[in-house]
Tab-separated table of C-alpha atoms in Angstrom:
chain	number	residue	atom	x	y	z
A	211	MET	CA	0.000	0.000	0.000
A	212	THR	CA	1.260	3.486	-0.844
A	213	ASN	CA	2.232	5.543	2.188
A	214	LEU	CA	-0.131	8.523	2.118
A	215	LEU	CA	1.786	10.477	4.744
A	216	PRO	CA	5.117	12.281	4.393
A	217	LYS	CA	8.063	11.437	6.589
A	218	TYR	CA	8.854	14.391	8.789
A	219	ASP	CA	12.131	15.594	10.230
A	220	ILE	CA	10.512	16.727	13.474
A	221	ILE	CA	7.140	16.106	15.141
A	222	VAL	CA	5.971	18.482	17.879
A	223	VAL	CA	3.218	17.238	20.202
A	224	GLY	CA	1.109	20.007	21.749
A	225	ALA	CA	0.376	23.503	20.431
A	226	GLY	CA	0.787	25.557	23.580
A	227	HIS	CA	3.370	28.336	23.765
A	228	ALA	CA	6.345	25.960	23.886
A	229	GLY	CA	4.986	23.762	21.103
A	230	CYS	CA	4.229	26.655	18.780
A	231	GLU	CA	7.706	28.105	19.231
A	232	ALA	CA	9.320	24.686	18.751
A	233	ALA	CA	7.364	24.012	15.561
A	234	CYS	CA	8.102	27.437	14.061
A	235	ALA	CA	11.775	27.247	14.970
A	236	ALA	CA	12.145	23.792	13.431
A	237	ALA	CA	10.386	24.733	10.209
A	238	ASN	CA	12.176	28.071	9.854
A	239	LEU	CA	15.502	26.253	10.186
A	240	GLY	CA	14.571	24.060	7.226
A	241	SER	CA	13.126	20.923	8.842
A	242	ARG	CA	9.888	19.437	7.551
A	243	THR	CA	7.778	19.699	10.699
A	244	LEU	CA	4.436	18.389	11.934
A	245	LEU	CA	2.584	20.017	14.862
A	246	ILE	CA	-0.073	17.794	16.467
A	247	THR	CA	-2.657	19.352	18.794
A	248	LEU	CA	-5.885	18.226	20.447
A	249	ASP	CA	-7.799	21.285	19.194
A	250	MET	CA	-6.672	23.602	16.415
A	251	ASN	CA	-9.055	26.254	17.744
A	252	LYS	CA	-7.066	26.464	20.990
A	253	VAL	CA	-3.590	27.067	19.541
A	254	ALA	CA	-1.387	28.972	22.036
A	255	GLN	CA	-4.359	29.286	24.373
A	256	MET	CA	-3.671	31.682	27.234
A	257	SER	CA	-5.132	29.246	29.738
A	258	CYS	CA	-4.279	31.093	32.899
A	259	ASN	CA	-3.571	34.808	32.638
A	260	PRO	CA	-3.932	36.568	29.254
A	261	ALA	CA	-0.648	38.396	29.747
A	262	ILE	CA	2.926	38.004	28.578
A	263	GLY	CA	6.023	39.049	30.483
A	264	GLY	CA	6.581	40.260	34.006
A	265	VAL	CA	9.593	39.625	36.187
A	266	ALA	CA	11.925	37.060	34.531
A	267	LYS	CA	9.352	36.080	31.882
A	268	GLY	CA	9.661	39.425	30.148
A	269	GLN	CA	13.380	38.835	29.735
A	270	ILE	CA	12.769	35.332	28.385
A	271	VAL	CA	10.346	36.623	25.737
A	272	ARG	CA	12.944	39.111	24.513
A	273	GLU	CA	15.581	36.368	24.437
A	274	ILE	CA	13.199	34.269	22.321
A	275	ASP	CA	12.782	37.274	20.033
A	276	ALA	CA	16.544	37.666	19.683
A	277	LEU	CA	16.714	34.024	18.585
A	278	GLY	CA	14.070	34.606	15.901
A	279	GLY	CA	11.051	33.355	17.841
A	280	GLN	CA	7.481	34.562	17.504
A	281	THR	CA	6.091	35.190	21.007
A	282	GLY	CA	7.277	38.796	21.188
A	283	VAL	CA	5.902	39.612	17.743
A	284	ILE	CA	2.497	38.080	18.450
A	285	THR	CA	2.324	39.770	21.848
A	286	ASP	CA	2.895	43.143	20.190
A	287	GLN	CA	0.140	42.382	17.675
A	288	SER	CA	-2.300	41.287	20.397
A	289	SER	CA	-1.633	43.605	23.337
A	290	ILE	CA	-4.287	45.855	24.867
A	291	GLN	CA	-1.968	47.266	27.533
A	292	PHE	CA	1.796	47.548	27.985
A	293	ARG	CA	3.590	48.444	31.211
A	294	MET	CA	7.200	48.389	32.317
A	295	LEU	CA	7.173	46.956	35.835
A	296	ASN	CA	9.693	48.076	38.481
A	297	SER	CA	10.620	51.191	36.486
A	298	SER	CA	11.399	53.016	39.755
A	299	LYS	CA	14.290	50.575	40.310
A	300	GLY	CA	17.486	50.027	38.367
A	301	PRO	CA	17.411	48.799	34.733
A	302	ALA	CA	18.246	45.236	35.770
A	303	MET	CA	14.827	45.034	37.473
A	304	TRP	CA	12.762	46.536	34.657
A	305	SER	CA	10.238	43.962	33.478
A	306	PRO	CA	8.057	44.436	30.373
A	307	ARG	CA	4.508	43.122	30.668
A	308	ALA	CA	1.687	43.176	28.127
A	309	GLN	CA	-1.979	42.441	28.737
A	310	CYS	CA	-3.276	40.663	25.621
A	311	ASP	CA	-6.544	39.962	23.911
A	312	ARG	CA	-6.710	36.240	24.606
A	313	MET	CA	-8.675	35.292	21.489
A	314	ARG	CA	-6.638	37.568	19.210
A	315	PHE	CA	-3.401	36.109	20.596
A	316	SER	CA	-4.497	32.583	19.678
A	317	PHE	CA	-5.741	33.727	16.253
A	318	ASN	CA	-2.451	35.473	15.495
A	319	TRP	CA	-0.439	32.406	16.531
A	320	ARG	CA	-2.545	30.131	14.319
A	321	SER	CA	-2.131	32.533	11.405
A	322	THR	CA	1.631	32.478	11.948
A	323	LEU	CA	1.702	28.673	11.997
A	324	GLU	CA	-0.459	28.399	8.881
A	325	ASN	CA	1.860	30.753	7.007
A	326	THR	CA	5.110	29.026	8.014
A	327	SER	CA	6.668	27.031	5.187
A	328	LEU	CA	7.495	23.355	5.834
A	329	LEU	CA	5.033	23.244	8.775
A	330	ASP	CA	1.981	20.955	8.747
A	331	LEU	CA	-0.810	20.756	11.350
A	332	TRP	CA	-2.801	17.715	12.523
A	333	GLN	CA	-5.637	17.650	15.083
A	334	ASP	CA	-5.426	14.483	17.179
A	335	ASP	CA	-4.205	12.973	20.457
A	336	VAL	CA	-0.802	11.275	20.553
A	337	VAL	CA	-1.159	8.168	22.730
A	338	ARG	CA	2.101	6.322	22.072
A	339	LEU	CA	5.649	6.860	20.903
A	340	LEU	CA	7.087	4.658	18.167
A	341	LEU	CA	10.535	3.384	19.165
A	342	LYS	CA	13.224	1.087	17.816
A	343	ASP	CA	16.493	0.167	19.530
A	344	GLY	CA	16.242	3.028	21.987
A	345	LYS	CA	15.620	5.636	19.300
A	346	ILE	CA	12.489	7.561	18.429
A	347	GLU	CA	10.794	6.703	15.126
A	348	GLY	CA	7.526	8.628	15.371
A	349	VAL	CA	4.161	8.748	17.134
A	350	TYR	CA	0.855	6.877	17.128
A	351	THR	CA	-2.426	8.767	17.588
A	352	SER	CA	-5.894	8.003	18.944
A	353	LEU	CA	-7.184	7.946	15.351
A	354	GLY	CA	-4.787	5.100	14.606
A	355	VAL	CA	-2.426	7.192	12.492
A	356	GLU	CA	1.332	6.620	12.529
A	357	PHE	CA	3.522	9.628	11.811
A	358	ARG	CA	7.241	9.005	11.269
A	359	ALA	CA	10.141	11.255	12.247
A	360	PRO	CA	13.587	10.786	13.836
A	361	ARG	CA	12.918	13.660	16.276
A	362	VAL	CA	9.860	14.164	18.518
A	363	ILE	CA	9.335	17.094	20.904
A	364	LEU	CA	6.735	16.634	23.654
A	365	THR	CA	5.137	19.884	24.843
A	366	ASN	CA	2.020	18.467	26.499
A	367	GLY	CA	1.586	21.166	29.155
A	368	THR	CA	-0.999	20.256	31.801
A	369	PHE	CA	-2.766	17.592	29.735
A	370	LEU	CA	-0.962	14.377	30.745
A	371	ASN	CA	-3.433	12.563	33.037
A	372	GLY	CA	-4.900	15.963	33.941
A	373	LEU	CA	-7.250	16.047	36.939
A	374	MET	CA	-9.107	19.203	38.026
A	375	HIS	CA	-10.457	20.134	41.465
A	376	VAL	CA	-13.154	22.531	42.667
A	377	GLY	CA	-13.617	21.797	46.365
A	378	ARG	CA	-14.434	18.108	46.669
A	379	ILE	CA	-15.541	17.908	43.033
A	380	ARG	CA	-12.987	16.237	40.758
A	381	PHE	CA	-13.040	15.707	37.005
A	382	SER	CA	-10.551	14.796	34.294
A	383	GLY	CA	-9.274	17.370	31.853
A	384	GLY	CA	-6.267	19.234	30.565
A	385	ARG	CA	-8.059	22.557	30.871
A	386	ILE	CA	-11.632	23.395	31.821
A	387	GLY	CA	-13.909	21.930	29.136
A	388	GLU	CA	-11.079	20.040	27.403
A	389	PRO	CA	-10.114	16.365	27.663
A	390	PRO	CA	-6.849	15.110	29.175
A	391	SER	CA	-4.257	13.057	27.320
A	392	PHE	CA	-3.730	9.444	28.371
A	393	GLY	CA	-1.164	6.856	27.338
A	394	LEU	CA	2.124	8.716	26.995
A	395	SER	CA	2.891	8.943	30.724
A	396	ALA	CA	2.356	5.229	31.255
A	397	GLN	CA	4.620	4.374	28.329
A	398	LEU	CA	7.369	6.753	29.482
A	399	LYS	CA	7.189	5.341	33.006
A	400	GLU	CA	7.571	1.815	31.597
A	401	LEU	CA	10.637	3.055	29.723
A	402	GLY	CA	12.219	4.076	33.024
A	403	PHE	CA	11.428	7.802	33.185
A	404	GLU	CA	10.780	9.387	36.561
A	405	VAL	CA	7.234	10.789	36.581
A	406	GLY	CA	5.913	13.279	39.129
A	407	ARG	CA	2.674	15.142	39.741
A	408	MET	CA	2.511	18.927	39.613
A	409	LYS	CA	-0.322	21.128	40.867
A	410	THR	CA	-1.201	24.505	39.484
A	411	GLY	CA	-4.385	26.522	39.292
A	412	THR	CA	-6.298	29.416	37.817
A	413	PRO	CA	-8.629	32.055	39.247
A	414	VAL	CA	-12.297	32.813	38.944
A	415	ARG	CA	-13.506	34.580	35.768
A	416	ILE	CA	-15.687	37.606	36.508
A	417	ASP	CA	-18.544	39.351	34.697
A	418	GLY	CA	-17.305	42.936	34.442
A	419	ARG	CA	-20.862	44.283	34.307
A	420	SER	CA	-21.291	43.304	37.956
A	421	VAL	CA	-18.230	45.158	39.280
A	422	ASP	CA	-18.285	48.621	40.847
A	423	PHE	CA	-15.110	49.973	39.262
A	424	SER	CA	-15.419	53.278	41.155
A	425	LYS	CA	-14.283	51.419	44.279
A	426	LEU	CA	-11.177	49.979	42.597
A	427	THR	CA	-7.856	51.607	41.742
A	428	GLU	CA	-7.408	52.004	37.999
A	429	GLN	CA	-4.100	50.879	36.523
A	430	LYS	CA	-3.641	52.320	33.036
A	431	GLY	CA	-1.060	51.243	30.527
A	432	GLU	CA	1.859	53.414	29.504
A	433	GLU	CA	1.245	55.919	26.729
A	434	ASP	CA	4.752	56.043	25.316
A	435	PHE	CA	5.851	53.476	22.743
A	436	HIS	CA	6.875	50.048	23.962
A	437	ARG	CA	7.153	46.642	22.358
A	438	PHE	CA	8.565	43.207	23.062
A	439	SER	CA	10.049	42.512	19.650
A	440	TYR	CA	13.092	44.365	18.375
A	441	VAL	CA	13.546	41.986	15.448
A	442	HIS	CA	10.146	42.336	13.778
A	443	VAL	CA	8.897	45.915	13.918
A	444	ASP	CA	6.563	46.040	10.912
A	445	TYR	CA	3.467	45.017	12.892
A	446	LYS	CA	0.241	46.968	13.314
A	447	ASN	CA	-1.797	47.072	16.498
A	448	SER	CA	-5.004	49.059	16.360
A	449	LEU	CA	-6.630	47.288	19.309
A	450	GLN	CA	-8.432	49.406	21.878
A	451	LYS	CA	-6.296	49.794	24.982
A	452	ARG	CA	-7.791	48.649	28.301
A	453	SER	CA	-7.070	49.402	31.949
A	454	CYS	CA	-6.473	46.903	34.733
A	455	TYR	CA	-7.749	47.510	38.277
A	456	ILE	CA	-6.453	46.839	41.779
A	457	ALA	CA	-8.649	45.491	44.588
A	458	TYR	CA	-7.809	44.227	48.071
A	459	THR	CA	-8.915	41.385	50.251
A	460	ASN	CA	-9.735	42.071	53.904
A	461	GLU	CA	-10.169	40.115	57.116
A	462	LYS	CA	-13.847	39.383	56.402
A	463	VAL	CA	-12.857	37.921	53.043
A	464	HIS	CA	-10.207	35.793	54.728
A	465	GLU	CA	-12.641	34.449	57.323
A	466	ALA	CA	-15.190	33.549	54.645
A	467	LEU	CA	-12.585	31.699	52.585
A	468	LYS	CA	-11.252	29.830	55.622
A	469	GLU	CA	-14.729	28.318	56.081
A	470	GLY	CA	-13.966	26.204	53.011
A	471	PHE	CA	-10.544	24.961	54.084
A	472	ALA	CA	-11.954	21.592	55.201
A	473	ASP	CA	-13.252	21.076	51.647
A	474	SER	CA	-10.114	22.373	49.957
A	475	PRO	CA	-8.166	19.599	48.198
A	476	LEU	CA	-4.982	21.435	49.199
A	477	PHE	CA	-5.700	20.912	52.900
A	478	ASN	CA	-7.804	17.729	53.153
A	479	GLY	CA	-5.202	15.453	51.552
A	480	THR	CA	-6.853	15.088	48.137
A	481	ILE	CA	-3.968	16.837	46.371
A	482	GLN	CA	-0.556	15.387	47.115
A	483	SER	CA	1.224	17.148	44.248
A	484	ILE	CA	3.736	19.950	44.576
A	485	GLY	CA	2.859	23.437	43.370
A	486	PRO	CA	4.932	26.279	41.878
A	487	ARG	CA	6.299	28.770	44.387
A	488	TYR	CA	5.650	31.749	42.151
A	489	CYS	CA	1.886	31.284	41.814
A	490	PRO	CA	0.302	30.407	45.191
A	491	SER	CA	-3.467	30.026	45.536
A	492	ILE	CA	-5.397	32.465	47.709
A	493	GLU	CA	-5.906	29.755	50.343
A	494	THR	CA	-2.151	29.021	50.382
A	495	LYS	CA	-1.461	32.722	50.908
A	496	LEU	CA	-3.941	32.864	53.799
A	497	PHE	CA	-2.311	29.816	55.385
A	498	THR	CA	1.320	30.804	54.781
A	499	PHE	CA	0.933	34.502	55.601
A	500	ALA	CA	-1.595	34.187	58.396
A	501	ASP	CA	-0.585	37.547	59.871
A	502	ARG	CA	-1.476	39.474	56.711
A	503	THR	CA	-4.801	41.322	56.856
A	504	SER	CA	-4.944	42.099	53.134
A	505	HIS	CA	-3.697	40.848	49.773
A	506	HIS	CA	-3.574	42.583	46.397
A	507	LEU	CA	-5.943	41.445	43.651
A	508	PHE	CA	-5.586	42.539	40.031
A	509	LEU	CA	-8.715	42.632	37.863
A	510	GLU	CA	-7.543	42.251	34.265
A	511	PRO	CA	-9.553	42.219	30.995
A	512	GLU	CA	-9.509	39.082	28.841
A	513	GLY	CA	-9.718	41.045	25.621
A	514	GLU	CA	-10.345	44.248	23.703
A	515	SER	CA	-14.142	44.203	23.905
A	516	THR	CA	-15.173	41.347	26.188
A	517	ILE	CA	-16.803	41.846	29.595
A	518	GLU	CA	-14.874	38.845	30.955
A	519	TYR	CA	-12.189	39.622	33.522
A	520	TYR	CA	-9.488	37.535	35.168
A	521	LEU	CA	-8.818	38.074	38.893
A	522	ASN	CA	-5.052	37.786	39.263
A	523	GLY	CA	-4.075	36.808	42.823
A	524	PHE	CA	-7.203	34.738	43.427
A	525	SER	CA	-6.204	31.294	42.140
A	526	SER	CA	-8.236	28.799	44.137
A	527	SER	CA	-9.502	25.237	44.430
A	528	LEU	CA	-12.035	26.099	47.146
A	529	PRO	CA	-15.715	25.145	46.625
A	530	TRP	CA	-17.386	27.479	44.139
A	531	ASP	CA	-19.835	28.899	46.683
A	532	ILE	CA	-17.016	29.706	49.130
A	533	GLN	CA	-15.136	31.505	46.355
A	534	LEU	CA	-18.220	33.555	45.501
A	535	LYS	CA	-19.015	34.311	49.154
A	536	GLY	CA	-15.490	35.578	49.742
A	537	LEU	CA	-15.475	37.637	46.542
A	538	ARG	CA	-18.643	39.494	47.507
A	539	LEU	CA	-16.889	40.766	50.626
A	540	VAL	CA	-14.214	42.489	48.504
A	541	GLU	CA	-14.879	46.204	48.089
A	542	GLY	CA	-16.282	46.771	44.604
A	543	PHE	CA	-17.387	43.141	44.227
A	544	GLU	CA	-20.458	43.275	46.490
A	545	ASN	CA	-22.786	42.198	43.654
A	546	VAL	CA	-20.269	40.293	41.570
A	547	ARG	CA	-21.318	37.571	39.146
A	548	ILE	CA	-18.903	34.967	37.833
A	549	PHE	CA	-18.588	32.955	34.639
A	550	ARG	CA	-16.818	30.080	36.347
A	551	PRO	CA	-14.928	29.486	39.596
A	552	GLY	CA	-11.201	28.989	39.924
A	553	TYR	CA	-9.877	25.435	39.941
A	554	ALA	CA	-6.710	23.485	40.623
A	555	ILE	CA	-5.257	21.023	38.142
A	556	GLU	CA	-2.872	18.140	38.708
A	557	TYR	CA	-0.882	16.686	35.838
A	558	ASP	CA	2.097	14.462	35.138
A	559	TYR	CA	5.486	16.060	34.633
A	560	PHE	CA	9.017	14.772	34.143
A	561	PRO	CA	11.838	16.227	36.270
A	562	PRO	CA	14.251	17.906	33.832
A	563	THR	CA	17.302	16.217	35.365
A	564	GLN	CA	16.427	13.498	32.834
A	565	LEU	CA	17.400	15.819	29.968
A	566	TYR	CA	20.594	16.996	28.359
A	567	HIS	CA	21.051	20.763	28.020
A	568	SER	CA	19.670	20.412	24.491
A	569	LEU	CA	16.382	19.204	26.128
A	570	GLU	CA	16.886	15.778	24.532
A	571	THR	CA	16.053	12.978	26.950
A	572	LYS	CA	18.937	10.867	28.208
A	573	ARG	CA	16.996	7.621	27.829
A	574	ILE	CA	15.565	7.965	24.319
A	575	HIS	CA	17.646	9.317	21.463
A	576	GLY	CA	15.674	11.867	19.433
A	577	LEU	CA	13.013	12.525	22.110
A	578	TYR	CA	12.828	16.026	23.611
A	579	PHE	CA	10.730	17.600	26.387
A	580	ALA	CA	9.879	21.317	26.334
A	581	GLY	CA	7.650	23.643	28.321
A	582	GLN	CA	5.479	22.779	31.283
A	583	ILE	CA	5.976	19.031	30.863
A	584	ASN	CA	9.277	19.771	32.667
């Protein structure tokens, strides 16, 4: 039978930020590349906060730009606010940050991928690696398709055996409303890889029509010209600029949230995974900094024209009603309505000590891990 599929030089699994950059880089360097993703409508989805940059990350985005990557360019095309954080300090602490239109960011990334020569796209779930004599040969998908390549890059993000938590409610998924990916973790564990479980989370999404903005502190973007990309400057951004807003928790909010601690998977033993230090949940902050009477919250728009807002600083896995009860005790949120509560997600990851500096795995020649899978 004639082989209907081309043989690729590189296959990238997962079209999050790491996967999109990996696929573009490979193709732009002349490799015939295939990018496989569960949903082509969610390319480079800004799952957590629709922003790029900040302390450390802003530097990384500019380093990617200097190497010919796309994140800085697409951020400039999609931004609805730009600020230079820590500008009152020395230049080493300056940190560029852009609030983006989440849907436009994904659209611009997909357009970039579709217009990259030597890059093909395939919507499917990779469930198994194809191996021979300790070397990668390709991947096998849930549709029963075998794609062949001597190099495979896994950028699966939070999807490997993903499990989400809202209070005592648990359900499988890689993101809210999206299925997890099964099969790869089990195979890699059988091959001798060390597999761990990571916990991260995301905040409540708020209906902006229900917020009293007069009680919040407005945080406008900077008027003078800024951008992330210094390599590609021929972009156009005519998007309407939006403000962010600062709110504060108080002791009444803290007491209301503590009522749900017994049902929190972080405290009742349901979640055993480790979490990132740089992004603690609101309940972790209340527990760790018990002497604090207030915490900053940042209300940030999800896009140019949407009424949906993200509440930065309020990541939570508490029961939905406890989250809502606590929110309505925040000044300005007395009558707040939400689109969905925050949730925690556990997923499989692979400690990066199993990689060479090239990100190639030490156990399987031609297999690479990139992004949050590490």
